Short mmCIF file of C-alpha atoms and ligand atoms in Angstrom, two decimals:
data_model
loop_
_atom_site.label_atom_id
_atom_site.label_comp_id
_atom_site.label_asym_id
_atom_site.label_seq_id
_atom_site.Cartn_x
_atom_site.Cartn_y
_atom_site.Cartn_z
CA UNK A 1 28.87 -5.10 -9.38
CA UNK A 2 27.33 -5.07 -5.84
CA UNK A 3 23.52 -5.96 -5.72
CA UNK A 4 20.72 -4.45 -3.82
CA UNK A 5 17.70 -6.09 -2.87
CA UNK A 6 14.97 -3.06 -3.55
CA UNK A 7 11.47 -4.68 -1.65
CA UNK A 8 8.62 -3.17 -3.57
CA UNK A 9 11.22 -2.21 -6.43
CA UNK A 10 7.95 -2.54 -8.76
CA UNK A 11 5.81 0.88 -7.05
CA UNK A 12 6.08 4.47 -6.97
CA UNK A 13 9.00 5.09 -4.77
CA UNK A 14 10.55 1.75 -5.35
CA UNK A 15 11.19 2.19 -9.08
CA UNK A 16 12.72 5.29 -8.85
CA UNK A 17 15.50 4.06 -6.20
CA UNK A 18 16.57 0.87 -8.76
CA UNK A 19 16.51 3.81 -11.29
CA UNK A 20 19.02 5.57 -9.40
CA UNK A 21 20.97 2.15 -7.98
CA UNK A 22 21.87 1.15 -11.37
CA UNK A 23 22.72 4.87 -12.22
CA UNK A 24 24.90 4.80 -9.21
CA UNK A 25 26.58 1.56 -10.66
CA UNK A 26 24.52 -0.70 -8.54
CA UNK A 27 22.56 -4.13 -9.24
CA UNK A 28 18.78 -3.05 -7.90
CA UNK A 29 17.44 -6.77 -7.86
CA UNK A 30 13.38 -5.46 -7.71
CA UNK A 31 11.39 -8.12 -4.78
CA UNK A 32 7.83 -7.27 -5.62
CA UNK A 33 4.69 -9.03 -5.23
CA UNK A 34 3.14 -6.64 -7.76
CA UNK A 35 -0.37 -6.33 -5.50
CA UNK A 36 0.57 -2.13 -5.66
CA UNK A 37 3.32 -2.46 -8.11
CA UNK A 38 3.80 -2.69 -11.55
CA UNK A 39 5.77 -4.93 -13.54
CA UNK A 40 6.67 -2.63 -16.59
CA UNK A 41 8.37 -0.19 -13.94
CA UNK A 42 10.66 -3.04 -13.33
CA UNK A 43 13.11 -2.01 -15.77
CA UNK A 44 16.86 -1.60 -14.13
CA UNK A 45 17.59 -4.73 -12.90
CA UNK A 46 16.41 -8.62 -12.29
CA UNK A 47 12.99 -9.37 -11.19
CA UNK A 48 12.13 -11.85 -8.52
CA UNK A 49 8.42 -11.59 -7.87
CA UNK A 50 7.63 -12.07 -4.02
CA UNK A 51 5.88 -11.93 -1.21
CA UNK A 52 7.15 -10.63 2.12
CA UNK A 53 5.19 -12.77 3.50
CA UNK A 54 6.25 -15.90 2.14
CA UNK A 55 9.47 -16.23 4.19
CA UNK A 56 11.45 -19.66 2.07
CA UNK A 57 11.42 -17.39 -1.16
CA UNK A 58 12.64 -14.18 0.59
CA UNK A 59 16.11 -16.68 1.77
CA UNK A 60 15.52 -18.00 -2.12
CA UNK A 61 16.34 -14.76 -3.49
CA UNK A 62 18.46 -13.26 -0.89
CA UNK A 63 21.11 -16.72 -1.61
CA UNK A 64 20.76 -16.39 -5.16
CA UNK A 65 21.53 -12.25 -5.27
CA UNK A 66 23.85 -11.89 -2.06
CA UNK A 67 23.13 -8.24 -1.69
CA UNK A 68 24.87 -6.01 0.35
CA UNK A 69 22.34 -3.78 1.50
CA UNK A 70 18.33 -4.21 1.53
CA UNK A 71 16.28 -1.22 0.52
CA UNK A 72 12.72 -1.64 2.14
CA UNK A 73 9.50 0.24 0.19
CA UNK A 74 7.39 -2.16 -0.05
CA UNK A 75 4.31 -1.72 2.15
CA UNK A 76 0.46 -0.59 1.83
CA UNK A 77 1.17 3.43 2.54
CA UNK A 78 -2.68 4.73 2.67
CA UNK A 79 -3.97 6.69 5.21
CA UNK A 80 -7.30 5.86 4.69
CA UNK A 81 -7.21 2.12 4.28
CA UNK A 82 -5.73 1.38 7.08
CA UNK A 83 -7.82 2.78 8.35
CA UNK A 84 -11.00 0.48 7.24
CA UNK A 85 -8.78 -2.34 7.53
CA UNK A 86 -5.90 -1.94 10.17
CA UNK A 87 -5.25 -5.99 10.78
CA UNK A 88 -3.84 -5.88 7.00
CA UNK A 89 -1.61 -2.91 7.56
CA UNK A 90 0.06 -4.57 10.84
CA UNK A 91 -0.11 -7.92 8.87
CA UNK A 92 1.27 -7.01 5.52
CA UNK A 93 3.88 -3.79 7.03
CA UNK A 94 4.73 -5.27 10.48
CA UNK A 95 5.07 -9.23 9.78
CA UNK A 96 6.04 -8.44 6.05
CA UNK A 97 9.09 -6.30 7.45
CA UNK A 98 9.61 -8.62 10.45
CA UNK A 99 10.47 -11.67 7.55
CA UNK A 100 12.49 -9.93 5.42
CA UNK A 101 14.55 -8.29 8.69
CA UNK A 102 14.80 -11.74 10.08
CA UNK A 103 15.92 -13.22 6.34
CA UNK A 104 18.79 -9.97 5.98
CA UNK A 105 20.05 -11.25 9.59
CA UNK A 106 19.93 -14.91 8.65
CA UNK A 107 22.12 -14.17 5.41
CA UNK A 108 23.94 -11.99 6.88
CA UNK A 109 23.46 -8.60 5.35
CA UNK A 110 24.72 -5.73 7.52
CA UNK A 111 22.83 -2.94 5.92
CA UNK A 112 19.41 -1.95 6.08
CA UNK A 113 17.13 0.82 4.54
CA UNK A 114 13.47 1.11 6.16
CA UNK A 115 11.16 4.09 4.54
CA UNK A 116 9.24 5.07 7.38
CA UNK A 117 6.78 8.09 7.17
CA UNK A 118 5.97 11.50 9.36
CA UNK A 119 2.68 10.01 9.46
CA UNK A 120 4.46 7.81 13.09
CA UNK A 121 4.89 11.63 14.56
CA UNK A 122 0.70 11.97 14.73
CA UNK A 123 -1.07 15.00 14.59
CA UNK A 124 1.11 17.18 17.00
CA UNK A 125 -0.43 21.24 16.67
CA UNK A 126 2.51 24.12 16.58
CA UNK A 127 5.34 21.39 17.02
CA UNK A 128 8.60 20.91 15.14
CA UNK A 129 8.37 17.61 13.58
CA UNK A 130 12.49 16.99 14.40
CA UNK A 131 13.75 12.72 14.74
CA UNK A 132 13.23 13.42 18.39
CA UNK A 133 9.73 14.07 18.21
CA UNK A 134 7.28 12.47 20.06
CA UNK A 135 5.82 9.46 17.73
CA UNK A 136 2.23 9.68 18.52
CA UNK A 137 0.86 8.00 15.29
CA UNK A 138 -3.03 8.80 14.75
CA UNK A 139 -3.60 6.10 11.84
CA UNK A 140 -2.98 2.58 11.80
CA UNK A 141 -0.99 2.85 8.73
CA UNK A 142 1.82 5.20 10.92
CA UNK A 143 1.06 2.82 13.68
CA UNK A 144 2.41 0.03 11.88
CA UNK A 145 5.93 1.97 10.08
CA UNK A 146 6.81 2.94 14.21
CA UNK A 147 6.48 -1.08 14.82
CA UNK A 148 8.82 -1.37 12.06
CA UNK A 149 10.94 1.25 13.73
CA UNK A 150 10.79 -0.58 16.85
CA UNK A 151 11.98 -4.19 15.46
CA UNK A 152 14.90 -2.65 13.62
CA UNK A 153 16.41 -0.81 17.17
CA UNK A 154 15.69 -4.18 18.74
CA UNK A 155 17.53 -6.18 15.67
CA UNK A 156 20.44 -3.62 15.50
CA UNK A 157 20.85 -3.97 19.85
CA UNK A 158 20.47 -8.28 19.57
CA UNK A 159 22.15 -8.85 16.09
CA UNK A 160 24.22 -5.87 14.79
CA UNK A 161 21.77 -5.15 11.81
CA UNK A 162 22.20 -1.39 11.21
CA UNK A 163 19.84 0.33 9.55
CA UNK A 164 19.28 4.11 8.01
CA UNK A 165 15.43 5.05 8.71
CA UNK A 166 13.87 7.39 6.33
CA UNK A 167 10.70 9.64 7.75
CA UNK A 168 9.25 10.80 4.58
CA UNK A 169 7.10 13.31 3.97
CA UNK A 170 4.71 13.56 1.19
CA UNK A 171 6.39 12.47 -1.90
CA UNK A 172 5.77 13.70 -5.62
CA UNK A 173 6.91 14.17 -8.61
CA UNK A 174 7.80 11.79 -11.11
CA UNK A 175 11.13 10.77 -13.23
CA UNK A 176 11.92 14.28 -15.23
CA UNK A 177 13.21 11.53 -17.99
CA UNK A 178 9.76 9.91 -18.27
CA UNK A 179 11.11 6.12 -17.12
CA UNK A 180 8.81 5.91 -13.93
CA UNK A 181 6.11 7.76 -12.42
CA UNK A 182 3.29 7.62 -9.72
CA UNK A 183 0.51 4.74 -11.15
CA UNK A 184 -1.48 3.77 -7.88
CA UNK A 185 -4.55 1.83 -9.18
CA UNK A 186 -6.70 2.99 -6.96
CA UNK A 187 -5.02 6.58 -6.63
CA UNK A 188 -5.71 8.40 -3.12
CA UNK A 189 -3.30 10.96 -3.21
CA UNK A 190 -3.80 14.70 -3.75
CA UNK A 191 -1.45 15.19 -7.26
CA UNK A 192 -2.28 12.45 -9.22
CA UNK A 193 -5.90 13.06 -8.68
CA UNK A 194 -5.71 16.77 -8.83
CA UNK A 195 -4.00 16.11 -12.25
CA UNK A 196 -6.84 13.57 -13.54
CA UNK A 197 -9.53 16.09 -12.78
CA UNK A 198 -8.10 18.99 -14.85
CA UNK A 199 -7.86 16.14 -17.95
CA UNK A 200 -11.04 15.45 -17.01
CA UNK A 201 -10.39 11.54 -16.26
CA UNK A 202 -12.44 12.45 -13.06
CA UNK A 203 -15.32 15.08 -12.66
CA UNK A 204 -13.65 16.69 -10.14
CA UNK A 205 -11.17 16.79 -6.85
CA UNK A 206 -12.55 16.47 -3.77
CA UNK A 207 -10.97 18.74 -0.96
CA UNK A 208 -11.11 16.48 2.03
CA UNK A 209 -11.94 18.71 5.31
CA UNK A 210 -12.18 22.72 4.75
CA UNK A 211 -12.23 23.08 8.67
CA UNK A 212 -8.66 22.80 9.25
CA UNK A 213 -7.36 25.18 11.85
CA UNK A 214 -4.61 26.55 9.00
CA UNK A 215 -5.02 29.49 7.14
CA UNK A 216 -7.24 28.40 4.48
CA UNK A 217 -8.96 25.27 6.16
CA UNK A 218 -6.77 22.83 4.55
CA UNK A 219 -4.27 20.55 5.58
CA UNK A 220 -0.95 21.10 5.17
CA UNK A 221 2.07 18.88 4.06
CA UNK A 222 5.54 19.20 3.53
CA UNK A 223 5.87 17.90 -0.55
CA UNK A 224 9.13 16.37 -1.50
CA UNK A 225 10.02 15.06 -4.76
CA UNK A 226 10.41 11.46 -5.32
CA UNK A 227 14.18 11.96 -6.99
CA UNK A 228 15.24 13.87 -4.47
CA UNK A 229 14.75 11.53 -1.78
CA UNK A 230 15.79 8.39 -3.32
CA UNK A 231 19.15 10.41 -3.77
CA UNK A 232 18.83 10.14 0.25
CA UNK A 233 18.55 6.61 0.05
CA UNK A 234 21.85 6.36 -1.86
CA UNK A 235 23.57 8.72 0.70
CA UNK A 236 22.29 6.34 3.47
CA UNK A 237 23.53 3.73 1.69
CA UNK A 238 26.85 5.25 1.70
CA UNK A 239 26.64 6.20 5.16
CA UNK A 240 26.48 2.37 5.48
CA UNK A 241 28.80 1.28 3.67
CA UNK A 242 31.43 3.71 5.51
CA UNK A 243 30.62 1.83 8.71
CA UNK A 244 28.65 4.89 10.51
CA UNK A 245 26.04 4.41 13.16
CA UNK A 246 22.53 3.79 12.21
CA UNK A 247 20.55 6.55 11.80
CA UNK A 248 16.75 8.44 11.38
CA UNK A 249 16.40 11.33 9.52
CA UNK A 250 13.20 13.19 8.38
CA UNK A 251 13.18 13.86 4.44
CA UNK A 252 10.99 16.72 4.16
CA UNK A 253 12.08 20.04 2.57
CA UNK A 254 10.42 22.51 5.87
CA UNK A 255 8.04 24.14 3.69
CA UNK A 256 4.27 23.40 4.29
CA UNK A 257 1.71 23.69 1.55
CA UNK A 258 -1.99 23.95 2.06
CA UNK A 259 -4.43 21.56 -0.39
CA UNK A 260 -5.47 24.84 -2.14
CA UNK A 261 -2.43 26.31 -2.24
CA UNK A 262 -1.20 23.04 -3.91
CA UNK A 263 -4.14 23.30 -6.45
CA UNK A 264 -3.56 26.59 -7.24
CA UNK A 265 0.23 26.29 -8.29
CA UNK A 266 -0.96 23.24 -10.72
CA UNK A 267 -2.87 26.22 -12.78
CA UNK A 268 -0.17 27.63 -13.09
CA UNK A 269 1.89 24.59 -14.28
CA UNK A 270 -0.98 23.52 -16.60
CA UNK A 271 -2.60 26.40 -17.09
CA UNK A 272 -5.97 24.65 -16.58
CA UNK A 273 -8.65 24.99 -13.63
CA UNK A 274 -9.06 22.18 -11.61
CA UNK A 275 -12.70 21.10 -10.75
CA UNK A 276 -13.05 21.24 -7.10
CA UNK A 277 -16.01 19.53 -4.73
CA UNK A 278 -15.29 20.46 -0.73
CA UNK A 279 -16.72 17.13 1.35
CA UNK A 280 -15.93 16.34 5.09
CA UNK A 281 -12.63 15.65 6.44
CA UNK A 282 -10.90 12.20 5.53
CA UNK A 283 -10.25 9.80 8.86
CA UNK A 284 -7.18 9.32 9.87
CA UNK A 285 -5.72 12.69 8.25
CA UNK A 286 -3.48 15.22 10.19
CA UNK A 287 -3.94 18.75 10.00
CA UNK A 288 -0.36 19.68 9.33
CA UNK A 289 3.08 17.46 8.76
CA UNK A 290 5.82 19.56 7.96
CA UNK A 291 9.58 18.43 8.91
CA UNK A 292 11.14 21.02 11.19
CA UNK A 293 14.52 19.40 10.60
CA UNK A 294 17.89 19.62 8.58
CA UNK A 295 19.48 16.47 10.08
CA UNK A 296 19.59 15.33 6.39
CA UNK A 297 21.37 18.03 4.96
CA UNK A 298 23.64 18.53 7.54
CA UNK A 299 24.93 15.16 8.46
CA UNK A 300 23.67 12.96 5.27
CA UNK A 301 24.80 15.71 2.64
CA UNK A 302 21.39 15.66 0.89
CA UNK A 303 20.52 18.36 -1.14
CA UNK A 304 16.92 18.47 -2.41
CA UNK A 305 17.08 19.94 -5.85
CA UNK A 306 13.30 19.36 -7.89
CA UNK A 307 11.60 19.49 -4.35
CA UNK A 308 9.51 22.85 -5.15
CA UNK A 309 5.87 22.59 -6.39
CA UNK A 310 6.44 23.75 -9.37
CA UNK A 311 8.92 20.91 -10.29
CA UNK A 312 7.09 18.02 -8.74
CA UNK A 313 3.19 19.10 -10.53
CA UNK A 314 5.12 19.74 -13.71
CA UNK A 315 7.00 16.15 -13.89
CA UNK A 316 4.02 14.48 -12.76
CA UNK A 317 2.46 16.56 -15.05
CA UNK A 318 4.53 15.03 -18.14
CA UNK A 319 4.18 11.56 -16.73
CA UNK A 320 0.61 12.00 -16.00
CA UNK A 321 0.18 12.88 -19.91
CA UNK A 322 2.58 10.19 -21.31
CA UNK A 323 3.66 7.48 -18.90
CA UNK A 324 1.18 4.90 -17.31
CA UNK A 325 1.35 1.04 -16.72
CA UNK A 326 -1.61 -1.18 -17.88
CA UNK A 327 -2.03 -4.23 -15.83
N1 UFG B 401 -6.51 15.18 -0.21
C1 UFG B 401 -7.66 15.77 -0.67
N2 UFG B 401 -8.29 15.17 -1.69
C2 UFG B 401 -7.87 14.00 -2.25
C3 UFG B 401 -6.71 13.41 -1.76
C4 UFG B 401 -6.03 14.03 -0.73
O1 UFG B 401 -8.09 16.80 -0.19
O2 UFG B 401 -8.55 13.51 -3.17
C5 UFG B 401 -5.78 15.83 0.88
C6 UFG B 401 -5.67 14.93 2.10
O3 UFG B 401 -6.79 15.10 2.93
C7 UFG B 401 -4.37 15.44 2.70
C8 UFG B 401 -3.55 15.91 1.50
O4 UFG B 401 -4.47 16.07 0.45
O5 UFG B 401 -4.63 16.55 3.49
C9 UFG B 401 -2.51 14.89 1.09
O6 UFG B 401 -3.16 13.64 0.94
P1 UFG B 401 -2.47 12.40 0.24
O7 UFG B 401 -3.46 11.30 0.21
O8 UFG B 401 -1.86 12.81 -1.04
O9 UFG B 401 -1.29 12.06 1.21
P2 UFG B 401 -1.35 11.73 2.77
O10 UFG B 401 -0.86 12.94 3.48
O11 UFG B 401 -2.64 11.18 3.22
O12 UFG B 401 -0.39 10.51 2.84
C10 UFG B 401 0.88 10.58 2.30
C11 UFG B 401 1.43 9.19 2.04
C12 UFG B 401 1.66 8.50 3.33
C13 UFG B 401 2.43 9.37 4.28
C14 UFG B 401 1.71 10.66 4.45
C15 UFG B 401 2.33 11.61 5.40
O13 UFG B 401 0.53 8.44 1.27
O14 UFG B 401 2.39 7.35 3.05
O15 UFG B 401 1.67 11.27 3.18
O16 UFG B 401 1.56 12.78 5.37
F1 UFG B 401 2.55 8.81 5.47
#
């Protein structure tokens, strides 16, 4: 069976894609330094634990596993921290990436996946966030995914490395069969903490900015769940693998949903009230990202199937109730 080397196989987004590698037939070998990540979501393939920055055991693994393709997640991926603290996002996202790009050229791997994020387009009022868009990033954290960007068109031109680019969107949801789920220790993101405050794990959730110029004050995001798009990950894979061009695409599903209009579809999934505080707007946040593109479906194939509210709050829901790590 082929092998692929999943970089921050142990988080969120991570475990899901070795879920579906080894479904696909696939050895996910998980590189993880666990600093985000958790070890008991390592559970469909070898573990090597790792850090990207520590560039003799990235060419340790990569000779032991000979992969075929590299699947890239691992990175720090809030808005906020970065931030507080840019010099670790461009140290631990640009140089991290920048070793293991190097190491996949040095051993000769042909295929690279990079999850990039929306949050390189910036905060870009009544435009159509398409691949071509303008990447204007407002946070260091989207500042440091378009570096990424950048090295992988400059490794592709010098060395032939071709890569599929993922722009996601704002990803939910959970594994409908329980496996994995969304454990950030500390969590920043809107569902997960939304959920904790109707269980009453927190007091309350805070609504970050109420000023917005959207309909309700809120900002908007396009919400895309977390099995759909690693199913795009295995149709870039694929798309590899059948020798095609590299490639961006945006993996959003189009629709935008406010912060309230998120909270008040969870009542209806839990049929509980969530505890709201309104504070000040959160730095670094955009008022709305929503992809204006169907590159994805049209060229990759990818149909999103569990990418409506509904789905995502009600899987993270179950996981929320039944599935967490413990460090
Ligand atoms: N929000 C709140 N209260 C919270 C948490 C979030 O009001 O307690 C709001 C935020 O202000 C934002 C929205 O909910 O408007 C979504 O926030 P998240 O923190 O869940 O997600 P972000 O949009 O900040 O970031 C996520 C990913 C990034 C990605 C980005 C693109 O973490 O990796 O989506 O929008 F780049």
């Amino acid at each position: 069976m082929d092998c692929v080397l999943v970089a921050g196989g142990a988080g969120y987004i991570g475990s899901h894609a070795c879920k579906a590698l080894s479904k696909a037939g696939y050895i996910p070998v998980c590189y993880d330094n666990l600093s985000t990540g958790w070890e008991e979501a390592v559970k469909f393939g070898p573990f090597e634990r790792g850090d990207l920055l520590d560039r003799a055991r990235i060419d340790e693994v990569l000779a032991k596993h000979k992969p075929i393709a590299i699947m890239h997640f691992a990175a720090l991926s809030q808005v906020g921290e970065s931030m507080d603290d840019p010099g670790l996002y461009w140290r631990t996202n640009v140089m991290g990436s920048l070793n293991l790009i190097e190491a996949a050229v040095e051993a000769d791997i042909k295929n690279f996946i990079f999850s990039s994020t929306c949050a390189t387009y910036g905060d870009q009022d009544n435009v159509v966030l398409d691949e071509n868009s303008v990447q204007q990033p407002i946070n260091a954290y989207g500042a440091s995914k378009r570096a990424v960007e950048n090295i992988l068109y400059d490794f592709e031109r010098r060395y032939g490395l071709r890569h599929v680019i993922f722009r996601y969107f704002n990803v939910a949801g959970a594994d409908p069969e329980g496996e994995v789920g969304e454990y950030h220790q500390p969590e920043t993101h809107l569902i997960p903490l939304m959920l904790d405050a109707i269980d009453g794990k927190r007091d309350a959730l805070t609504i970050f900015g109420t000023d917005y110029d959207t309909p309700d004050g809120t900002c908007i995001r396009d919400y895309v769940h977390v099995c759909d798009l690693v199913d795009a990950h295995l149709l870039g894979l694929n798309w590899l693998k059948d020798g095609k061009q590299s490639e961006v695409f945006n993996l959003g599903t189009g629709a935008g949903f406010s912060v309230r209009a998120v909270v008040d579809h969870s009542k209806d999934v839990t049929n509980k009230a969530v505890p709201i505080i309104e504070r000040t707007r959160r730095a670094g946040d955009c008022t709305q990202l929503v992809s204006g593109s169907t590159k994805a479906e049209s060229e990759l194939g990818w149909t999103p199937v569990r990418s409506n509210l509904k789905a995502m709050i009600g899987d993270a829901w179950r996981w929320h109730q039944t599935g967490h790590y413990s460090k």
